[in-house]
PDB file of C-alpha atoms in Angstrom:
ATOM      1  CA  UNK A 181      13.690  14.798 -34.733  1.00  0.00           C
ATOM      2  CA  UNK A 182      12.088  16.963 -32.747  1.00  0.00           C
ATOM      3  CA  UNK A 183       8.343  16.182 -33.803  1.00  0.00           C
ATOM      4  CA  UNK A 184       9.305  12.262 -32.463  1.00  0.00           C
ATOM      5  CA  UNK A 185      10.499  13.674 -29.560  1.00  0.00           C
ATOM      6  CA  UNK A 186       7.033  14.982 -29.257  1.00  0.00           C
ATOM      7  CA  UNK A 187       5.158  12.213 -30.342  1.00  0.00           C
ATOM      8  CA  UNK A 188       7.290  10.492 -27.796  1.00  0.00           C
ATOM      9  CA  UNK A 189       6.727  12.515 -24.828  1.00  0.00           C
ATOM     10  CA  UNK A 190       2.910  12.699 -25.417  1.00  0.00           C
ATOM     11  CA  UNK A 191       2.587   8.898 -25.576  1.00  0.00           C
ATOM     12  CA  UNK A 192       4.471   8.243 -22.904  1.00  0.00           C
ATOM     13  CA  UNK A 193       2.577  11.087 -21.277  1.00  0.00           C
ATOM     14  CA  UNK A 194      -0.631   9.249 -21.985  1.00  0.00           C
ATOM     15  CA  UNK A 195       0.395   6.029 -20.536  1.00  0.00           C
ATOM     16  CA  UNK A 196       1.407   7.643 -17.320  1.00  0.00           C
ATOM     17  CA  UNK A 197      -1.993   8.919 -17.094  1.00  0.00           C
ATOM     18  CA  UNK A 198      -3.630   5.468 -18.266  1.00  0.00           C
ATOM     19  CA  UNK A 199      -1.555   3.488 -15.341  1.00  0.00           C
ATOM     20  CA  UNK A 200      -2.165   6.511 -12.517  1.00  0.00           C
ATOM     21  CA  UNK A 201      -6.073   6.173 -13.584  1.00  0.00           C
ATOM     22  CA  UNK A 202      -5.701   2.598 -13.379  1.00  0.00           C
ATOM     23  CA  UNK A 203      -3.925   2.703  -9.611  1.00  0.00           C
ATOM     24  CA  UNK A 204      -6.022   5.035  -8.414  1.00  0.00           C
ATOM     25  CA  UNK A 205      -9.369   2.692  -9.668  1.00  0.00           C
ATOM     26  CA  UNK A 206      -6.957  -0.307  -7.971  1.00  0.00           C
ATOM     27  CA  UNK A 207      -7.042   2.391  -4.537  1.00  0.00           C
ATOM     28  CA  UNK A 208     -11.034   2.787  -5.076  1.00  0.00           C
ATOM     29  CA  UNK A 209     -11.768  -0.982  -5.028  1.00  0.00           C
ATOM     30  CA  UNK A 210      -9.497  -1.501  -1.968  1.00  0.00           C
ATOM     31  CA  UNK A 211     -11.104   1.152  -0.191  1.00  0.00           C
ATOM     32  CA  UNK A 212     -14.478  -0.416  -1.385  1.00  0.00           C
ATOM     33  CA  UNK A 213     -12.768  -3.786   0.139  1.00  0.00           C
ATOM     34  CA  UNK A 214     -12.705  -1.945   3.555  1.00  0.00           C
ATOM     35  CA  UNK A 215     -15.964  -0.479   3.750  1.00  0.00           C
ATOM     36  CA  UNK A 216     -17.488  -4.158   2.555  1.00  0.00           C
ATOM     37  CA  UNK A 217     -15.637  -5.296   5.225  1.00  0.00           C
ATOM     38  CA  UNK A 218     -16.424  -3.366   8.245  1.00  0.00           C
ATOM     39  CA  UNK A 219     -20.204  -3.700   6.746  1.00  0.00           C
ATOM     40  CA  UNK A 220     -19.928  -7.850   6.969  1.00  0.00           C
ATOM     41  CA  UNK A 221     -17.845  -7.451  10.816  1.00  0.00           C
ATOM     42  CA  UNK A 222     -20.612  -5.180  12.176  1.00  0.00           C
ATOM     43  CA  UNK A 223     -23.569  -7.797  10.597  1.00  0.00           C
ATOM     44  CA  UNK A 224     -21.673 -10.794  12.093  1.00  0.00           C
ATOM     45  CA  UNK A 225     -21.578  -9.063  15.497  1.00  0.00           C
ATOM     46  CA  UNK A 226     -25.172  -7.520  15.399  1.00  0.00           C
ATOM     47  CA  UNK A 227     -25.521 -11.701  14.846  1.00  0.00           C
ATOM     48  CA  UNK A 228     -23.919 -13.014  17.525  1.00  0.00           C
ATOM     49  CA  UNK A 229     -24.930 -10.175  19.617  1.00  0.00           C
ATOM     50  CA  UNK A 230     -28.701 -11.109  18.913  1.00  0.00           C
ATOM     51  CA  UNK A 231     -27.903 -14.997  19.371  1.00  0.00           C
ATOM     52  CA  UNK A 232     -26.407 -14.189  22.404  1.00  0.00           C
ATOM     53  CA  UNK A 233     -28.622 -11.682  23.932  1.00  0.00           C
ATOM     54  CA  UNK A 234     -31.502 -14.465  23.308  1.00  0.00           C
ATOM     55  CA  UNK A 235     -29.403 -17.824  24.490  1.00  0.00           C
ATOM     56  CA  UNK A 236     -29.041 -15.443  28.116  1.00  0.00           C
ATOM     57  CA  UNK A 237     -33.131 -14.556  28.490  1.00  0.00           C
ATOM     58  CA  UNK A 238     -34.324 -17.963  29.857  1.00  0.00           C
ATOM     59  CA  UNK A 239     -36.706 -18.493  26.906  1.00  0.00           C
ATOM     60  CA  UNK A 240     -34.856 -21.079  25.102  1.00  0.00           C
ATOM     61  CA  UNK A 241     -34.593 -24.782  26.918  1.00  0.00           C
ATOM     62  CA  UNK A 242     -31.042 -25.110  28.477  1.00  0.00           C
ATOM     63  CA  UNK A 243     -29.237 -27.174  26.352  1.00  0.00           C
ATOM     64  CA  UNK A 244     -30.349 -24.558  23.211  1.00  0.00           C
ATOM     65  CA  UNK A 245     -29.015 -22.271  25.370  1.00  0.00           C
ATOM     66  CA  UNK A 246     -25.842 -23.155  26.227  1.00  0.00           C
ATOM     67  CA  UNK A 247     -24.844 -24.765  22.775  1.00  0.00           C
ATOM     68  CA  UNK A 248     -26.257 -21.134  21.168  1.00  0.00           C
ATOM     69  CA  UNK A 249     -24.509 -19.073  23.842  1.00  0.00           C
ATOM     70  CA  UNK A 250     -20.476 -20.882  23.561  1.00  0.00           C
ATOM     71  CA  UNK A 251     -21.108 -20.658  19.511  1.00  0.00           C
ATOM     72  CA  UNK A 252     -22.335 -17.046  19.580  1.00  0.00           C
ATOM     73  CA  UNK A 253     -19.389 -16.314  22.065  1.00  0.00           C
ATOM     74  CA  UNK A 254     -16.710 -18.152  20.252  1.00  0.00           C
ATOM     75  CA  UNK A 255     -17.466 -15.994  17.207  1.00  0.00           C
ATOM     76  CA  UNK A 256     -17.234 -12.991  18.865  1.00  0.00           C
ATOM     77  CA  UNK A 257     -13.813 -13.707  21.231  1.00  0.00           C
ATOM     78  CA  UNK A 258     -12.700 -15.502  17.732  1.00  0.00           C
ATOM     79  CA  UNK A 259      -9.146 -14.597  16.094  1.00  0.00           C
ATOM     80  CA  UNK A 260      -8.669 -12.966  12.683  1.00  0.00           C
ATOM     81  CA  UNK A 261      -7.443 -16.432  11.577  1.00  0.00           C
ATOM     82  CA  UNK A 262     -10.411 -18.599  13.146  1.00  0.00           C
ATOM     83  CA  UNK A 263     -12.953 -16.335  12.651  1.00  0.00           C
ATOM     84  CA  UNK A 264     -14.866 -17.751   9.595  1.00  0.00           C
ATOM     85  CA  UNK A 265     -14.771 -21.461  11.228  1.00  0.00           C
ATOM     86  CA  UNK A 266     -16.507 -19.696  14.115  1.00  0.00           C
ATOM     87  CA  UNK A 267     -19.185 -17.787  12.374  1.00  0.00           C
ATOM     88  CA  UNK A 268     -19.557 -20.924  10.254  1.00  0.00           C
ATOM     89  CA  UNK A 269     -20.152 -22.601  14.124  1.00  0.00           C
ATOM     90  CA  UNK A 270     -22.523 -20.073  14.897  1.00  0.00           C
ATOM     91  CA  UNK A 271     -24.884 -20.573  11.812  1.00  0.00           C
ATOM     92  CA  UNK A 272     -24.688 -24.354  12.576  1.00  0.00           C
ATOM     93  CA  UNK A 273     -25.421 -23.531  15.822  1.00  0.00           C
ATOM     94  CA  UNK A 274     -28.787 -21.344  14.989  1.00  0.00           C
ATOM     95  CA  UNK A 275     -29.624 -23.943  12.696  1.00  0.00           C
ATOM     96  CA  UNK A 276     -29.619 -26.760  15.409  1.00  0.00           C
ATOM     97  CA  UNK A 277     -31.680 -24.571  17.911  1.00  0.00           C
ATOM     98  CA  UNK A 278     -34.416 -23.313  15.219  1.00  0.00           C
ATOM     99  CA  UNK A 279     -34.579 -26.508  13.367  1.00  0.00           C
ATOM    100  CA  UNK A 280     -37.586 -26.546  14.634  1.00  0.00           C
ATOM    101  CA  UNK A 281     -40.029 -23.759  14.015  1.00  0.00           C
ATOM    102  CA  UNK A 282     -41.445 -24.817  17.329  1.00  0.00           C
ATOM    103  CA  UNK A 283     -38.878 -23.290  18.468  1.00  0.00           C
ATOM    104  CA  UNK A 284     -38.740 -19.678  17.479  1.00  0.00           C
ATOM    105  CA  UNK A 285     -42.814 -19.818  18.284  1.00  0.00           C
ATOM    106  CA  UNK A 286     -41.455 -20.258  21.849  1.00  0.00           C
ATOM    107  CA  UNK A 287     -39.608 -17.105  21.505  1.00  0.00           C
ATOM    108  CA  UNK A 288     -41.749 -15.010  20.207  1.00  0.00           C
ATOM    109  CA  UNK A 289     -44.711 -16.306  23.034  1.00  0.00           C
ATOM    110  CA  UNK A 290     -42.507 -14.797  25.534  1.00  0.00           C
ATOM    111  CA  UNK A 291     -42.762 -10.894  26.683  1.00  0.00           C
ATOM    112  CA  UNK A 292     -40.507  -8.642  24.101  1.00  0.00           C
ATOM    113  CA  UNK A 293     -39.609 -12.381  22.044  1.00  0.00           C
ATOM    114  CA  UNK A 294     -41.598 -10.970  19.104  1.00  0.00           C
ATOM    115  CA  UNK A 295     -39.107  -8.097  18.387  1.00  0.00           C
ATOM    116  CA  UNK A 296     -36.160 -10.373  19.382  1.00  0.00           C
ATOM    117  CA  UNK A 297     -36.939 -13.277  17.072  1.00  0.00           C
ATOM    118  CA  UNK A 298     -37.651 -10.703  14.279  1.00  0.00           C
ATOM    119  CA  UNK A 299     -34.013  -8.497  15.422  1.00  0.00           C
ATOM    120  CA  UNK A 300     -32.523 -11.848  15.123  1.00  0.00           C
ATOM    121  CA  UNK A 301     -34.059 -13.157  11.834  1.00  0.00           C
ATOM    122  CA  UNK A 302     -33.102  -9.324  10.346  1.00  0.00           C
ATOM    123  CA  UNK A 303     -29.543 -10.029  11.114  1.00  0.00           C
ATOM    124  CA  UNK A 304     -29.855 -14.037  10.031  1.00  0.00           C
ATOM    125  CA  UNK A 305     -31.135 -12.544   6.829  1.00  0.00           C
ATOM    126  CA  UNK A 306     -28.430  -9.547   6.500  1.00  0.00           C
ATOM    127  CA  UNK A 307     -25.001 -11.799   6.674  1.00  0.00           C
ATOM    128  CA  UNK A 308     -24.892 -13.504   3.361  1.00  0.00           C
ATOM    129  CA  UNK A 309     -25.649 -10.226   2.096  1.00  0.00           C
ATOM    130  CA  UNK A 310     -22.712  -8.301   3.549  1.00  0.00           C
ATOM    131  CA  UNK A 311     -20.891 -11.316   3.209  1.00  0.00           C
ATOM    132  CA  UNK A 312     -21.546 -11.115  -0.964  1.00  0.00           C
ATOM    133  CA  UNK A 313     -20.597  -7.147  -1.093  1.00  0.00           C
ATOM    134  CA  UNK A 314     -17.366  -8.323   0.238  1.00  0.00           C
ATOM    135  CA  UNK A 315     -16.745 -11.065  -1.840  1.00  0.00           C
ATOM    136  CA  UNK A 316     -17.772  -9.423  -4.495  1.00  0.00           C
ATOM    137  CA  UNK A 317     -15.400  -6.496  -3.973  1.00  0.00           C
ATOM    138  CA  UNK A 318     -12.390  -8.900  -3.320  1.00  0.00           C
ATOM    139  CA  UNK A 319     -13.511 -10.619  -6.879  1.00  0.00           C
ATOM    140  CA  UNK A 320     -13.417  -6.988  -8.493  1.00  0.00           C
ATOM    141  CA  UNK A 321      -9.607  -6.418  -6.882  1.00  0.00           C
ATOM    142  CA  UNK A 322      -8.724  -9.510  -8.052  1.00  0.00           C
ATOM    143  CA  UNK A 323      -9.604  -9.452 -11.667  1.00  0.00           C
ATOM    144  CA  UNK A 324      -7.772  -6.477 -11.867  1.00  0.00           C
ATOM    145  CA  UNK A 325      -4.781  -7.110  -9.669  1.00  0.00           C
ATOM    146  CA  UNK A 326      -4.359  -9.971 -11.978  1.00  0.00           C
ATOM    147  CA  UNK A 327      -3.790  -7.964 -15.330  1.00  0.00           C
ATOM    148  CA  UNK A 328      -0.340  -6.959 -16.561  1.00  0.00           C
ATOM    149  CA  UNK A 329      -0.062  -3.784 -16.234  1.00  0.00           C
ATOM    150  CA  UNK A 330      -1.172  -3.835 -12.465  1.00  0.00           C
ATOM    151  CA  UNK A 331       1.935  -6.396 -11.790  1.00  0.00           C
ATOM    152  CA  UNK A 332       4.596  -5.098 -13.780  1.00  0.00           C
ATOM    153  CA  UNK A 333       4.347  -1.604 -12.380  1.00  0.00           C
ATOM    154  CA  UNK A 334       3.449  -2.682  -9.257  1.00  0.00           C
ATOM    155  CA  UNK A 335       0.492  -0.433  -8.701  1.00  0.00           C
ATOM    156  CA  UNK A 336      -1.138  -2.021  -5.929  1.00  0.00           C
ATOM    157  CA  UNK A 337       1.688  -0.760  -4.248  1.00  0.00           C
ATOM    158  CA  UNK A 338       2.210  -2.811  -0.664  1.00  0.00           C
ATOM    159  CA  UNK A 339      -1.691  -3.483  -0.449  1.00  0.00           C
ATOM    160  CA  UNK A 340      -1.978  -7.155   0.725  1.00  0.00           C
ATOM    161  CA  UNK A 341      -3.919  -9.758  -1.744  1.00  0.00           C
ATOM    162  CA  UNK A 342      -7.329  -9.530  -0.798  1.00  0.00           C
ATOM    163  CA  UNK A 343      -8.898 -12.606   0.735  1.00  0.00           C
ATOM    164  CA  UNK A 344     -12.921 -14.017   0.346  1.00  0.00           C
ATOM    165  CA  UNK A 345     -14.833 -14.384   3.590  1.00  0.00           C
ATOM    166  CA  UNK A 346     -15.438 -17.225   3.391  1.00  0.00           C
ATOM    167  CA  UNK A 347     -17.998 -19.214   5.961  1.00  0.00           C
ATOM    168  CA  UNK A 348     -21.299 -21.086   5.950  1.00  0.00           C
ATOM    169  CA  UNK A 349     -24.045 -18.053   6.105  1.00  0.00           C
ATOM    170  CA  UNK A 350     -27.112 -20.467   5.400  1.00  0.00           C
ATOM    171  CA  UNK A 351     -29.835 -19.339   7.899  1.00  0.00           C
ATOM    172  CA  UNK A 352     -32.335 -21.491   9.815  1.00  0.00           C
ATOM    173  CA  UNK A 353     -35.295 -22.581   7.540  1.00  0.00           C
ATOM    174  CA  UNK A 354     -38.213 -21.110  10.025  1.00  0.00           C
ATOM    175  CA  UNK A 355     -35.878 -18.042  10.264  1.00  0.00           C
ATOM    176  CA  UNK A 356     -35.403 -17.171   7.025  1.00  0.00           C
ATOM    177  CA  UNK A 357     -39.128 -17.938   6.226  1.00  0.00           C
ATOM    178  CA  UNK A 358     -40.449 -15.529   8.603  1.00  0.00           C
ATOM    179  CA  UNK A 359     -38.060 -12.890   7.232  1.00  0.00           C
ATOM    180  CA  UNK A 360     -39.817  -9.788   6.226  1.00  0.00           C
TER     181      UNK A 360
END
């Protein structure tokens, strides 16, 4: 009797362990989620920033100005909920100014347009990559947020589902050629 008592205790011992390990790895991905995230917000307004910054300097014609400026602005003054639409506008946007490599040769002919057309094909080139940390993270909480044991005993607590960012991150062509 009292060696199953035993045997009892230490299994159920172990499994306590097992499901703390397994909330606190469910409380390292989330906190992985976070940092993803404040990694892909400060990359999408280093972007618009940039996009901004250059639609203002009087080097682009008018109209590429003003359609890059309201699309660069609009993702920055953007809600929580409307904010991939309008980072999704913004890459359109880029794409419709720098369709033409033309374009960005303009910008860079200009005094200081070298360093801003490279500042702004950096951050161009550094959103999908945030943007897959993130979404990779948010996979990783998923997967595991969807086992068993994680739902039964509720051990991701009150953290909300995590959501994908999910917007279109495809740079210009004669941007993301010039990349370096």
């Amino acid at each position: 009797m009292t060696a199953t008592l035993i045997w009892t205790l230490v299994v159920l011992f172990a499994i306590g362990l097992y499901l703390s390990w397994t909330a606190g790895r469910l409380d390292r991905l989330h906190a992985r989620i976070d940092a993803a995230r404040a990694a892909l917000d400060a990359q999408l307004l280093r972007r618009a920033s940039v996009a901004q910054e250059l639609a203002t300097s009087k080097v682009l014609d008018p109209a590429a100005s003003i359609v890059l400026y309201e699309a660069a602005h609009a993702a920055r003054q953007a809600e929580e909920e409307q904010r991939e639409v309008a980072e999704s506008e913004l890459s359109q946007a880029l794409r419709a100014v720098f369709e033409d490599a033309r374009q960005l040769d303009v910008v860079r002919e200009a005094p200081g347009g070298d360093a801003a057309a490279r500042e702004l094909a950096e951050a161009v080139r550094r959103v999908p990559m945030a943007r897959r940390f993130h979404n990779d993270a948010v996979g990783a909480v998923r997967r595991l947020r969807q086992h068993r044991k994680v739902r039964w005993f509720r051990l991701a607590g009150h953290a909300p589902f995590p959501m994908a960012f999910e917007m279109d991150d495809e740079p210009p062509p004669s941007l993301a050629d010039r990349v370096a």
